[in-house]
Tab-separated table of C-alpha atoms in Angstrom:
chain	number	residue	atom	x	y	z
A	2	UNK	CA	-3.540	12.707	-0.767
A	3	UNK	CA	-2.894	10.405	-3.687
A	4	UNK	CA	-3.867	13.061	-6.232
A	5	UNK	CA	-0.726	14.930	-5.255
A	6	UNK	CA	1.329	11.976	-6.486
A	7	UNK	CA	0.572	13.160	-9.992
A	8	UNK	CA	3.024	15.995	-9.476
A	9	UNK	CA	5.641	13.560	-8.256
A	10	UNK	CA	5.054	11.202	-11.183
A	11	UNK	CA	4.762	13.503	-14.188
A	12	UNK	CA	8.138	12.564	-15.498
A	13	UNK	CA	8.101	8.954	-14.387
A	14	UNK	CA	9.858	6.907	-17.036
A	15	UNK	CA	11.633	3.559	-17.182
A	16	UNK	CA	12.072	2.196	-13.699
A	17	UNK	CA	10.189	5.106	-12.194
A	18	UNK	CA	12.719	7.918	-11.969
A	19	UNK	CA	10.841	10.872	-10.473
A	20	UNK	CA	11.695	14.252	-11.934
A	21	UNK	CA	11.779	17.368	-9.776
A	22	UNK	CA	8.777	19.689	-9.921
A	23	UNK	CA	10.610	22.128	-12.106
A	24	UNK	CA	10.727	19.581	-14.868
A	25	UNK	CA	6.945	19.804	-15.143
A	26	UNK	CA	7.386	23.221	-16.701
A	27	UNK	CA	9.753	21.953	-19.354
A	28	UNK	CA	8.468	21.413	-22.862
A	29	UNK	CA	10.974	18.676	-23.657
A	30	UNK	CA	14.035	16.848	-22.400
A	31	UNK	CA	16.823	15.948	-24.815
A	32	UNK	CA	17.955	12.373	-25.268
A	33	UNK	CA	21.360	11.416	-26.564
A	34	UNK	CA	19.781	10.831	-29.968
A	35	UNK	CA	18.296	14.350	-30.075
A	36	UNK	CA	14.808	12.897	-29.784
A	37	UNK	CA	12.564	14.739	-27.378
A	38	UNK	CA	10.368	13.537	-24.542
A	39	UNK	CA	7.294	15.741	-24.439
A	40	UNK	CA	6.339	16.611	-20.870
A	41	UNK	CA	3.744	19.244	-21.676
A	42	UNK	CA	0.551	19.281	-19.630
A	43	UNK	CA	-2.636	17.684	-20.955
A	44	UNK	CA	-6.006	18.391	-19.380
A	45	UNK	CA	-8.449	15.483	-19.520
A	46	UNK	CA	-12.102	15.640	-18.603
A	47	UNK	CA	-15.270	13.729	-19.297
A	48	UNK	CA	-18.234	11.878	-17.912
A	49	UNK	CA	-18.987	8.285	-16.993
A	50	UNK	CA	-22.652	7.501	-17.437
A	51	UNK	CA	-25.247	4.813	-18.039
A	52	UNK	CA	-28.475	5.554	-19.863
A	53	UNK	CA	-27.743	9.271	-19.786
A	54	UNK	CA	-27.293	9.327	-16.006
A	55	UNK	CA	-23.898	10.041	-14.481
A	56	UNK	CA	-22.261	7.398	-12.285
A	57	UNK	CA	-20.568	8.791	-9.174
A	58	UNK	CA	-17.441	7.396	-7.557
A	59	UNK	CA	-15.923	5.743	-10.641
A	60	UNK	CA	-12.118	5.679	-10.565
A	61	UNK	CA	-10.542	7.232	-13.669
A	62	UNK	CA	-6.815	7.161	-14.426
A	63	UNK	CA	-4.214	8.042	-17.010
A	64	UNK	CA	-1.876	5.383	-15.621
A	65	UNK	CA	-0.119	7.956	-13.444
A	66	UNK	CA	-2.692	9.453	-11.099
A	67	UNK	CA	-6.278	8.599	-10.259
A	68	UNK	CA	-9.432	10.603	-9.627
A	69	UNK	CA	-13.081	9.714	-9.050
A	70	UNK	CA	-16.193	10.966	-10.781
A	71	UNK	CA	-18.378	13.447	-8.899
A	72	UNK	CA	-22.055	12.965	-8.088
A	73	UNK	CA	-23.002	13.804	-11.678
A	74	UNK	CA	-20.449	11.352	-13.121
A	75	UNK	CA	-17.988	14.024	-14.254
A	76	UNK	CA	-14.240	13.961	-13.757
A	77	UNK	CA	-11.175	15.965	-14.651
A	78	UNK	CA	-7.503	15.216	-14.247
A	79	UNK	CA	-4.278	16.946	-15.097
A	80	UNK	CA	-2.169	14.619	-17.181
A	81	UNK	CA	0.921	15.017	-19.345
A	82	UNK	CA	2.023	13.987	-22.788
A	83	UNK	CA	3.738	10.788	-21.608
A	84	UNK	CA	0.340	9.279	-20.737
A	85	UNK	CA	-1.086	7.119	-23.514
A	86	UNK	CA	-4.574	6.234	-22.273
A	87	UNK	CA	-7.359	7.457	-20.059
A	88	UNK	CA	-9.301	4.572	-18.587
A	89	UNK	CA	-11.778	3.589	-15.934
A	90	UNK	CA	-11.908	0.936	-13.266
A	91	UNK	CA	-15.246	-0.544	-14.329
A	92	UNK	CA	-17.456	-0.410	-11.198
A	93	UNK	CA	-19.480	-3.298	-9.838
A	94	UNK	CA	-23.002	-3.628	-11.130
A	95	UNK	CA	-22.153	-2.770	-14.735
A	96	UNK	CA	-21.433	-4.804	-17.828
A	97	UNK	CA	-17.834	-5.067	-18.960
A	98	UNK	CA	-17.498	-2.934	-22.125
A	99	UNK	CA	-16.243	-5.196	-24.901
A	100	UNK	CA	-15.671	-5.521	-28.615
A	101	UNK	CA	-15.948	-9.130	-29.829
A	102	UNK	CA	-14.761	-10.377	-26.463
A	103	UNK	CA	-11.930	-7.864	-25.911
A	104	UNK	CA	-12.577	-5.649	-22.886
A	105	UNK	CA	-12.649	-1.966	-23.956
A	106	UNK	CA	-12.483	0.236	-20.852
A	107	UNK	CA	-10.047	2.842	-22.174
A	108	UNK	CA	-9.527	5.564	-24.756
A	109	UNK	CA	-6.191	6.513	-26.372
A	110	UNK	CA	-5.056	10.057	-25.617
A	111	UNK	CA	-4.361	11.887	-28.899
A	112	UNK	CA	-0.798	13.113	-29.259
A	113	UNK	CA	-0.058	16.819	-29.480
A	114	UNK	CA	-3.272	18.153	-27.962
A	115	UNK	CA	-3.333	20.204	-24.744
A	116	UNK	CA	-6.794	18.928	-23.785
A	117	UNK	CA	-8.950	15.884	-24.377
A	118	UNK	CA	-12.519	14.917	-23.542
A	119	UNK	CA	-13.143	11.227	-22.892
A	120	UNK	CA	-16.674	10.119	-22.042
A	121	UNK	CA	-17.484	6.533	-21.059
A	122	UNK	CA	-20.891	4.926	-21.564
A	123	UNK	CA	-21.651	1.855	-19.442
A	124	UNK	CA	-24.583	-0.526	-19.328
A	125	UNK	CA	-26.108	-1.459	-15.989
A	126	UNK	CA	-26.304	-5.181	-15.333
A	127	UNK	CA	-29.770	-6.693	-15.132
A	128	UNK	CA	-28.664	-8.923	-12.253
A	129	UNK	CA	-26.600	-8.748	-9.099
A	130	UNK	CA	-22.944	-9.541	-9.718
A	131	UNK	CA	-22.133	-10.584	-6.149
A	132	UNK	CA	-21.992	-14.117	-7.541
A	133	UNK	CA	-19.890	-14.436	-10.676
A	134	UNK	CA	-17.218	-16.634	-12.223
A	135	UNK	CA	-14.033	-16.073	-14.151
A	136	UNK	CA	-11.469	-18.150	-16.007
A	137	UNK	CA	-7.725	-17.722	-16.441
A	138	UNK	CA	-6.219	-18.696	-19.783
A	139	UNK	CA	-2.429	-18.753	-19.411
A	140	UNK	CA	-0.067	-19.104	-22.365
A	141	UNK	CA	-2.067	-19.858	-25.504
A	142	UNK	CA	1.346	-19.154	-27.092
A	143	UNK	CA	0.756	-19.930	-30.778
A	144	UNK	CA	3.708	-19.899	-33.157
A	145	UNK	CA	1.964	-20.936	-36.380
A	146	UNK	CA	-1.449	-21.435	-37.946
A	147	UNK	CA	-1.623	-25.065	-36.866
A	148	UNK	CA	-1.359	-23.976	-33.222
A	149	UNK	CA	-3.930	-21.273	-33.877
A	150	UNK	CA	-6.362	-23.779	-35.378
A	151	UNK	CA	-6.142	-25.909	-32.256
A	152	UNK	CA	-6.801	-22.908	-30.025
A	153	UNK	CA	-9.769	-21.807	-32.128
A	154	UNK	CA	-11.229	-25.249	-32.861
A	155	UNK	CA	-10.508	-27.110	-29.604
A	156	UNK	CA	-9.635	-24.829	-26.679
A	157	UNK	CA	-12.182	-22.091	-27.374
A	158	UNK	CA	-15.140	-24.486	-27.868
A	159	UNK	CA	-14.098	-26.262	-24.659
A	160	UNK	CA	-14.373	-22.963	-22.781
A	161	UNK	CA	-17.681	-22.117	-24.437
A	162	UNK	CA	-19.080	-25.507	-23.418
A	163	UNK	CA	-17.957	-24.891	-19.835
A	164	UNK	CA	-19.557	-21.438	-19.737
A	165	UNK	CA	-22.793	-22.690	-21.303
A	166	UNK	CA	-22.932	-25.477	-18.726
A	167	UNK	CA	-23.368	-22.940	-15.947
A	168	UNK	CA	-26.519	-21.496	-17.513
A	169	UNK	CA	-27.216	-18.336	-19.484
A	170	UNK	CA	-27.637	-16.078	-16.443
A	171	UNK	CA	-24.207	-16.873	-14.984
A	172	UNK	CA	-21.806	-13.941	-15.137
A	173	UNK	CA	-18.384	-14.840	-16.512
A	174	UNK	CA	-15.281	-12.970	-17.560
A	175	UNK	CA	-11.879	-14.188	-18.708
A	176	UNK	CA	-8.279	-13.175	-18.104
A	177	UNK	CA	-5.707	-13.942	-20.790
A	178	UNK	CA	-2.676	-14.314	-18.539
A	179	UNK	CA	0.058	-13.490	-21.032
A	180	UNK	CA	1.956	-15.099	-23.905
A	181	UNK	CA	-1.175	-14.818	-25.973
A	182	UNK	CA	1.026	-15.521	-28.996
A	183	UNK	CA	4.612	-16.679	-29.481
A	184	UNK	CA	6.258	-13.593	-30.996
A	185	UNK	CA	4.103	-13.944	-34.144
A	186	UNK	CA	1.907	-10.853	-33.955
A	187	UNK	CA	-0.203	-11.836	-36.957
A	188	UNK	CA	-1.647	-14.567	-34.694
A	189	UNK	CA	-3.181	-12.021	-32.307
A	190	UNK	CA	-6.110	-12.117	-34.740
A	191	UNK	CA	-6.561	-15.823	-34.009
A	192	UNK	CA	-6.368	-15.200	-30.275
A	193	UNK	CA	-9.125	-12.610	-30.584
A	194	UNK	CA	-11.184	-15.032	-32.659
A	195	UNK	CA	-10.814	-17.672	-29.950
A	196	UNK	CA	-11.953	-15.442	-27.102
A	197	UNK	CA	-14.826	-14.264	-29.294
A	198	UNK	CA	-15.960	-17.893	-29.611
A	199	UNK	CA	-15.940	-18.263	-25.818
A	200	UNK	CA	-18.747	-15.713	-25.559
A	201	UNK	CA	-17.335	-13.905	-22.522
A	202	UNK	CA	-15.364	-10.640	-22.179
A	203	UNK	CA	-11.613	-11.080	-21.748
A	204	UNK	CA	-9.038	-8.844	-20.098
A	205	UNK	CA	-5.464	-9.278	-21.334
A	206	UNK	CA	-2.090	-9.489	-19.550
A	207	UNK	CA	1.105	-8.845	-21.503
A	208	UNK	CA	3.599	-11.722	-21.606
A	209	UNK	CA	7.233	-11.894	-22.663
A	210	UNK	CA	6.192	-13.334	-26.045
A	211	UNK	CA	3.720	-10.488	-26.612
A	212	UNK	CA	6.456	-7.834	-26.626
A	213	UNK	CA	8.036	-5.937	-29.509
A	214	UNK	CA	11.505	-7.486	-29.544
A	215	UNK	CA	13.018	-4.709	-31.654
A	216	UNK	CA	12.315	-2.066	-29.004
A	217	UNK	CA	15.395	-0.459	-27.518
A	218	UNK	CA	13.935	-0.276	-23.994
A	219	UNK	CA	11.054	-1.698	-21.995
A	220	UNK	CA	8.890	1.359	-22.687
A	221	UNK	CA	8.603	0.556	-26.376
A	222	UNK	CA	8.254	-3.193	-25.996
A	223	UNK	CA	4.501	-3.050	-25.412
A	224	UNK	CA	3.570	-0.818	-28.368
A	225	UNK	CA	1.837	-3.512	-30.427
A	226	UNK	CA	0.052	-4.952	-27.407
A	227	UNK	CA	-1.265	-1.515	-26.468
A	228	UNK	CA	-2.587	-0.880	-29.961
A	229	UNK	CA	-4.648	-4.071	-29.726
A	230	UNK	CA	-5.611	-4.282	-26.061
A	231	UNK	CA	-4.951	-0.935	-24.369
A	232	UNK	CA	-2.968	-0.278	-21.188
A	233	UNK	CA	-0.787	-2.982	-19.671
A	234	UNK	CA	-1.833	-2.233	-16.083
A	235	UNK	CA	-5.334	-1.381	-14.900
A	236	UNK	CA	-8.143	-2.494	-12.594
A	237	UNK	CA	-11.847	-3.327	-12.643
A	238	UNK	CA	-14.523	-4.480	-10.242
A	239	UNK	CA	-17.120	-7.206	-10.256
A	240	UNK	CA	-19.274	-7.914	-7.233
A	241	UNK	CA	-17.240	-7.508	-4.073
A	242	UNK	CA	-13.939	-8.305	-5.803
A	243	UNK	CA	-11.394	-5.781	-7.043
A	244	UNK	CA	-9.369	-7.081	-9.989
A	245	UNK	CA	-5.952	-5.715	-10.932
A	246	UNK	CA	-3.778	-6.483	-13.972
A	247	UNK	CA	-0.055	-5.647	-13.860
A	248	UNK	CA	2.834	-5.844	-16.327
A	249	UNK	CA	5.668	-7.705	-14.596
A	250	UNK	CA	7.710	-8.496	-17.735
A	251	UNK	CA	10.578	-6.008	-17.963
A	252	UNK	CA	12.306	-6.099	-21.340
A	253	UNK	CA	16.044	-5.401	-21.063
A	254	UNK	CA	16.635	-4.225	-24.607
A	255	UNK	CA	17.848	-7.317	-26.422
A	256	UNK	CA	15.723	-9.935	-28.126
A	257	UNK	CA	13.978	-12.384	-25.783
A	258	UNK	CA	15.741	-11.097	-22.658
A	259	UNK	CA	13.604	-9.937	-19.749
A	260	UNK	CA	13.287	-10.023	-15.978
A	261	UNK	CA	10.337	-10.306	-13.643
A	262	UNK	CA	9.999	-6.788	-12.256
A	263	UNK	CA	7.345	-4.217	-11.318
A	264	UNK	CA	8.301	-0.651	-12.196
A	265	UNK	CA	8.002	2.211	-9.734
A	266	UNK	CA	5.416	3.803	-12.004
A	267	UNK	CA	3.149	0.775	-11.636
A	268	UNK	CA	3.698	0.457	-7.914
A	269	UNK	CA	2.814	4.121	-7.368
A	270	UNK	CA	-0.297	3.639	-9.472
A	271	UNK	CA	-1.232	0.447	-7.614
A	272	UNK	CA	-0.867	2.116	-4.223
A	273	UNK	CA	-3.298	4.800	-5.336
A	274	UNK	CA	-5.665	2.281	-6.904
A	275	UNK	CA	-5.839	0.200	-3.744
A	276	UNK	CA	-6.556	3.294	-1.649
A	277	UNK	CA	-10.101	3.137	-3.067
A	278	UNK	CA	-10.528	-0.484	-1.940
A	279	UNK	CA	-11.807	-1.273	1.547
A	280	UNK	CA	-9.271	-3.235	3.635
A	281	UNK	CA	-10.382	-6.821	4.060
A	282	UNK	CA	-11.842	-6.946	0.550
A	283	UNK	CA	-10.810	-9.592	-1.947
A	284	UNK	CA	-8.238	-8.407	-4.472
A	285	UNK	CA	-7.251	-10.568	-7.451
A	286	UNK	CA	-4.007	-9.550	-9.165
A	287	UNK	CA	-3.112	-11.014	-12.561
A	288	UNK	CA	0.440	-11.028	-13.933
A	289	UNK	CA	2.333	-13.169	-16.439
A	290	UNK	CA	5.577	-14.097	-14.692
A	291	UNK	CA	4.902	-15.753	-11.315
A	292	UNK	CA	5.483	-13.438	-8.399
A	293	UNK	CA	7.082	-16.381	-6.589
A	294	UNK	CA	7.675	-20.064	-7.265
A	295	UNK	CA	9.332	-23.204	-5.925
A	296	UNK	CA	11.663	-23.512	-8.909
A	297	UNK	CA	14.821	-22.609	-6.999
A	298	UNK	CA	14.156	-25.323	-4.416
A	299	UNK	CA	13.066	-27.992	-6.879
A	300	UNK	CA	15.922	-27.401	-9.315
A	301	UNK	CA	18.494	-26.826	-6.544
A	302	UNK	CA	19.499	-23.491	-8.016
A	303	UNK	CA	21.893	-21.128	-6.296
A	304	UNK	CA	19.795	-18.101	-7.231
A	305	UNK	CA	16.292	-17.457	-8.455
A	306	UNK	CA	15.803	-17.162	-12.179
A	307	UNK	CA	15.542	-13.454	-13.024
A	308	UNK	CA	13.012	-14.256	-15.722
A	309	UNK	CA	11.084	-16.735	-13.593
A	310	UNK	CA	9.901	-14.696	-10.601
A	311	UNK	CA	9.329	-11.049	-9.687
A	312	UNK	CA	12.492	-9.687	-8.102
A	313	UNK	CA	10.815	-6.890	-6.123
A	314	UNK	CA	7.788	-8.881	-4.984
A	315	UNK	CA	8.133	-7.837	-1.344
A	316	UNK	CA	6.632	-4.450	-2.138
A	317	UNK	CA	3.690	-6.071	-3.919
A	318	UNK	CA	3.127	-8.297	-0.897
A	319	UNK	CA	3.209	-5.226	1.352
A	320	UNK	CA	0.591	-3.423	-0.707
A	321	UNK	CA	-1.654	-6.500	-0.749
A	322	UNK	CA	-1.307	-7.283	2.957
A	323	UNK	CA	-4.522	-5.452	4.043
A	324	UNK	CA	-6.611	-7.505	1.608
A	325	UNK	CA	-7.753	-11.044	0.986
A	326	UNK	CA	-5.443	-11.429	-1.979
A	327	UNK	CA	-4.999	-13.923	-4.789
A	328	UNK	CA	-2.381	-13.713	-7.544
A	329	UNK	CA	-2.944	-15.263	-10.978
A	330	UNK	CA	0.106	-16.086	-13.116
A	331	UNK	CA	1.296	-18.318	-15.947
A	332	UNK	CA	4.588	-18.365	-17.889
A	333	UNK	CA	5.999	-21.645	-16.560
A	334	UNK	CA	3.622	-24.132	-18.270
A	335	UNK	CA	3.111	-25.936	-14.967
A	336	UNK	CA	0.531	-25.900	-12.169
A	337	UNK	CA	1.728	-24.586	-8.833
A	338	UNK	CA	0.301	-22.993	-5.701
A	339	UNK	CA	2.518	-20.642	-3.695
A	340	UNK	CA	1.195	-19.376	-0.371
A	341	UNK	CA	2.870	-16.326	1.158
A	342	UNK	CA	1.271	-15.517	4.513
A	343	UNK	CA	-2.398	-15.087	3.519
A	344	UNK	CA	-1.723	-14.472	-0.187
A	345	UNK	CA	-2.371	-17.409	-2.513
A	346	UNK	CA	-0.673	-17.428	-5.904
A	347	UNK	CA	-2.212	-19.633	-8.580
A	348	UNK	CA	0.320	-20.445	-11.296
A	349	UNK	CA	-1.629	-22.009	-14.137
A	350	UNK	CA	-0.850	-24.800	-16.511
A	351	UNK	CA	-0.829	-23.600	-20.103
A	352	UNK	CA	-3.716	-23.652	-22.542
A	353	UNK	CA	-1.090	-24.837	-25.052
A	354	UNK	CA	0.331	-27.404	-22.630
A	355	UNK	CA	3.951	-28.029	-23.579
A	356	UNK	CA	3.831	-25.628	-26.533
A	357	UNK	CA	1.183	-27.572	-28.488
A	358	UNK	CA	3.240	-30.787	-28.492
A	359	UNK	CA	0.555	-32.921	-26.850
A	360	UNK	CA	-2.111	-33.080	-24.156
A	361	UNK	CA	-0.022	-32.145	-21.101
A	362	UNK	CA	2.304	-29.544	-19.640
A	363	UNK	CA	5.863	-30.382	-18.629
A	364	UNK	CA	4.805	-31.285	-15.062
A	365	UNK	CA	2.093	-33.659	-16.317
A	366	UNK	CA	-0.748	-31.208	-15.763
A	367	UNK	CA	-3.212	-31.380	-18.650
A	368	UNK	CA	-3.493	-28.516	-21.111
A	369	UNK	CA	-6.155	-26.368	-19.512
A	370	UNK	CA	-7.139	-23.334	-17.511
A	371	UNK	CA	-8.317	-22.174	-14.103
A	372	UNK	CA	-11.999	-21.736	-13.244
A	373	UNK	CA	-12.988	-19.522	-10.293
A	374	UNK	CA	-16.431	-19.291	-8.685
A	375	UNK	CA	-17.000	-16.148	-6.621
A	376	UNK	CA	-19.738	-15.585	-4.070
A	377	UNK	CA	-19.330	-12.271	-2.262
A	378	UNK	CA	-15.918	-12.284	-0.628
A	379	UNK	CA	-15.484	-16.058	-0.935
A	380	UNK	CA	-13.989	-17.921	-3.861
A	381	UNK	CA	-13.685	-21.559	-4.929
A	382	UNK	CA	-11.650	-22.868	-7.822
A	383	UNK	CA	-10.683	-25.866	-9.902
A	384	UNK	CA	-8.519	-26.673	-12.909
A	385	UNK	CA	-10.348	-27.468	-16.143
A	386	UNK	CA	-8.497	-29.836	-18.473
A	387	UNK	CA	-9.267	-29.273	-22.142
A	388	UNK	CA	-11.303	-32.203	-23.425
A	389	UNK	CA	-12.215	-33.502	-19.964
A	390	UNK	CA	-14.976	-32.727	-17.474
A	391	UNK	CA	-14.252	-31.050	-14.161
A	392	UNK	CA	-13.909	-34.408	-12.371
A	393	UNK	CA	-10.569	-34.936	-14.112
A	394	UNK	CA	-8.346	-33.687	-11.291
A	395	UNK	CA	-5.615	-36.323	-11.064
A	396	UNK	CA	-3.953	-39.191	-12.942
A	397	UNK	CA	-2.968	-42.607	-11.539
A	398	UNK	CA	0.103	-44.438	-12.821
A	399	UNK	CA	0.114	-48.181	-12.071
A	400	UNK	CA	2.857	-50.045	-10.249
A	401	UNK	CA	5.959	-50.362	-12.372
A	402	UNK	CA	5.458	-47.178	-14.367
A	403	UNK	CA	8.447	-45.466	-12.714
A	404	UNK	CA	11.445	-47.676	-13.453
A	405	UNK	CA	13.508	-46.751	-10.413
A	406	UNK	CA	10.501	-47.284	-8.089
A	407	UNK	CA	8.964	-50.430	-9.608
A	408	UNK	CA	6.902	-51.431	-6.575
A	409	UNK	CA	5.089	-48.126	-6.211
A	410	UNK	CA	1.996	-46.438	-7.570
A	411	UNK	CA	2.251	-42.692	-8.299
A	412	UNK	CA	-0.530	-40.134	-8.610
A	413	UNK	CA	-0.269	-36.634	-10.091
A	414	UNK	CA	-2.707	-34.165	-8.454
A	415	UNK	CA	-2.024	-31.062	-10.517
A	416	UNK	CA	-4.082	-28.421	-8.700
A	417	UNK	CA	-2.955	-29.589	-5.267
A	418	UNK	CA	-2.177	-27.284	-2.367
A	419	UNK	CA	-1.413	-28.129	1.289
A	420	UNK	CA	-5.142	-28.099	2.191
A	421	UNK	CA	-5.823	-31.094	-0.082
A	422	UNK	CA	-5.783	-34.721	1.081
A	423	UNK	CA	-4.725	-37.672	-1.093
A	424	UNK	CA	-5.832	-41.018	0.369
A	425	UNK	CA	-5.539	-44.526	-1.064
A	426	UNK	CA	-7.370	-47.814	-0.666
A	427	UNK	CA	-6.133	-51.333	-1.416
A	428	UNK	CA	-8.810	-53.849	-2.386
A	429	UNK	CA	-11.397	-51.760	-0.547
A	430	UNK	CA	-9.325	-51.233	2.613
A	431	UNK	CA	-8.296	-47.695	3.506
A	432	UNK	CA	-4.502	-47.480	3.751
A	433	UNK	CA	-4.120	-43.807	4.665
A	434	UNK	CA	-2.627	-40.758	3.004
A	435	UNK	CA	-0.222	-41.159	0.124
A	436	UNK	CA	3.314	-39.863	0.549
A	437	UNK	CA	4.050	-36.593	-1.208
A	438	UNK	CA	7.439	-36.497	-2.919
A	439	UNK	CA	8.922	-34.326	-5.602
A	440	UNK	CA	9.636	-35.944	-8.946
A	441	UNK	CA	8.986	-36.115	-12.682
A	442	UNK	CA	5.595	-36.993	-14.097
A	443	UNK	CA	5.887	-40.360	-15.924
A	444	UNK	CA	3.810	-39.267	-18.938
A	445	UNK	CA	5.925	-36.155	-19.317
A	446	UNK	CA	9.039	-38.345	-19.240
A	447	UNK	CA	7.534	-40.532	-21.954
A	448	UNK	CA	6.537	-37.597	-24.169
A	449	UNK	CA	9.256	-35.050	-23.468
A	450	UNK	CA	12.481	-36.649	-22.186
A	451	UNK	CA	15.500	-37.058	-24.445
A	452	UNK	CA	17.225	-35.041	-27.167
A	453	UNK	CA	14.742	-36.018	-29.888
A	454	UNK	CA	11.498	-35.498	-27.978
A	455	UNK	CA	9.102	-34.009	-28.586
A	456	UNK	CA	9.697	-33.844	-32.319
A	457	UNK	CA	7.894	-30.497	-32.678
A	458	UNK	CA	9.957	-28.606	-30.085
A	459	UNK	CA	13.027	-30.467	-28.869
A	460	UNK	CA	13.772	-27.908	-26.127
A	461	UNK	CA	10.825	-29.216	-24.078
A	462	UNK	CA	11.830	-31.301	-21.045
A	463	UNK	CA	9.962	-32.794	-18.079
A	464	UNK	CA	9.739	-30.450	-15.108
A	465	UNK	CA	10.204	-31.389	-11.459
A	466	UNK	CA	6.950	-31.040	-9.555
A	467	UNK	CA	5.760	-31.147	-5.962
A	468	UNK	CA	2.314	-32.587	-6.710
A	469	UNK	CA	3.220	-36.287	-7.009
A	470	UNK	CA	1.988	-38.804	-4.422
A	471	UNK	CA	3.305	-42.321	-3.866
A	472	UNK	CA	2.167	-45.593	-2.300
A	473	UNK	CA	3.462	-49.194	-2.249
A	474	UNK	CA	0.685	-51.788	-2.646
A	475	UNK	CA	0.984	-55.273	-1.200
A	476	UNK	CA	2.388	-57.998	-3.423
A	477	UNK	CA	-1.031	-59.639	-3.883
A	478	UNK	CA	-3.118	-56.466	-4.265
A	479	UNK	CA	-5.560	-56.482	-7.178
A	480	UNK	CA	-6.950	-52.941	-7.166
A	481	UNK	CA	-6.214	-49.574	-5.689
A	482	UNK	CA	-8.551	-46.621	-5.353
A	483	UNK	CA	-7.377	-43.067	-4.888
A	484	UNK	CA	-9.574	-40.504	-3.126
A	485	UNK	CA	-8.557	-36.862	-3.510
A	486	UNK	CA	-10.289	-34.197	-1.390
A	487	UNK	CA	-9.722	-30.586	-2.341
A	488	UNK	CA	-9.592	-27.659	0.099
A	489	UNK	CA	-13.341	-27.096	-0.356
A	490	UNK	CA	-14.305	-30.648	0.617
A	491	UNK	CA	-15.086	-31.859	-2.907
A	492	UNK	CA	-14.021	-35.480	-3.365
A	493	UNK	CA	-12.655	-37.000	-6.565
A	494	UNK	CA	-12.124	-40.753	-6.847
A	495	UNK	CA	-10.594	-43.136	-9.341
A	496	UNK	CA	-9.882	-46.876	-9.161
A	497	UNK	CA	-7.356	-48.866	-11.160
A	498	UNK	CA	-5.985	-52.383	-11.314
A	499	UNK	CA	-2.530	-52.631	-9.836
């Protein structure tokens, strides 16, 4: 039934206004500027194959409607001139098509032609992909060549070392979770160089700093991104997991103004896309702006920030309800876990930390990225700090570090969620769980607080966080030890003199 949605969506523009069927027959619609929107029909056909043999059941889309390949790998779909790409949802069991690390699963649709043939050649994997890993790089956000050099010479080699540590037969892919650059499009070349160094294929998410700021509407704001990386929403498969990328940054037509919003066009496409996914399967959705966050509560705001969360997230939650869903996001330069019913959202600390001003984000989380280990329909994860091994999962601040709580020790556990336990010991004696309280990370206060800090970007300020834990040692205590147990039972420990 979803193929019929093509007819409903032919004229879908902007926020998803659906034109009546009669409009399909029109050759053009006039704008106030006398420019014309071409709605003429475009027939697309082709074949998806590997080694000369067609692959059946592959989902093919033009971003409006979806079809599947037949038993010989052939497909055809009726598109229209507003569609920019034809692309596939790469099926499980096949390599991710790439060009120097950039995933290439699409073909641009030539303008002005009534028909187009797009064939896709895939390579079958030599191993089962039921077990695989992926990483999420949020906010590389380079504004100059110095930032780019750090990404290329420090962050990228760190990721390569991590990947190599798993062994050459481990399947990995990456997701660049938006703000790949900081409005400086010439630095996209450095981003591509960095992911090329990592040695794994990367899929890209558009961020608010990846948009064309001179565009008059949201539709034109992704033109440069599309030229480099293809469509802004799509899906792919690896093992038993279905991956989806969405564009939730809606540009409102003036420089650097945007809201978190999913257009009707994307939601219609997503509903069709998910119709090919078995309920109960794991679905991983990647966006830039967090779908939800605790910012309103922590900052005691009257309303949610329009540019900080997705306003119409309830519909996304509804569509994801039948699945074991995870959402990957960035944008905020902090680490946060938001759990909505059975949906877990992973908001990642930034690869650039606090905009390349030092080793941490504004909540004290180290500059880093998420690492996810998938086995069938199960997934484990941890946060990888750049320049540290995977055991670096928390930081202890000794008694007296926080001036208004001089008798207490505070611990920042950046990838914490409610399934974690944070326990402390005093001189070898177990004292119990530390008390979780919201606050500011002391190192972030030291590096970021005040009108003159940090010198590089004075707008940076410490951010209130939920993942601080407190304890008050005895007056004569000599040493404390902190034991952090993640939701998977892995234990991390660190001892420090009081």
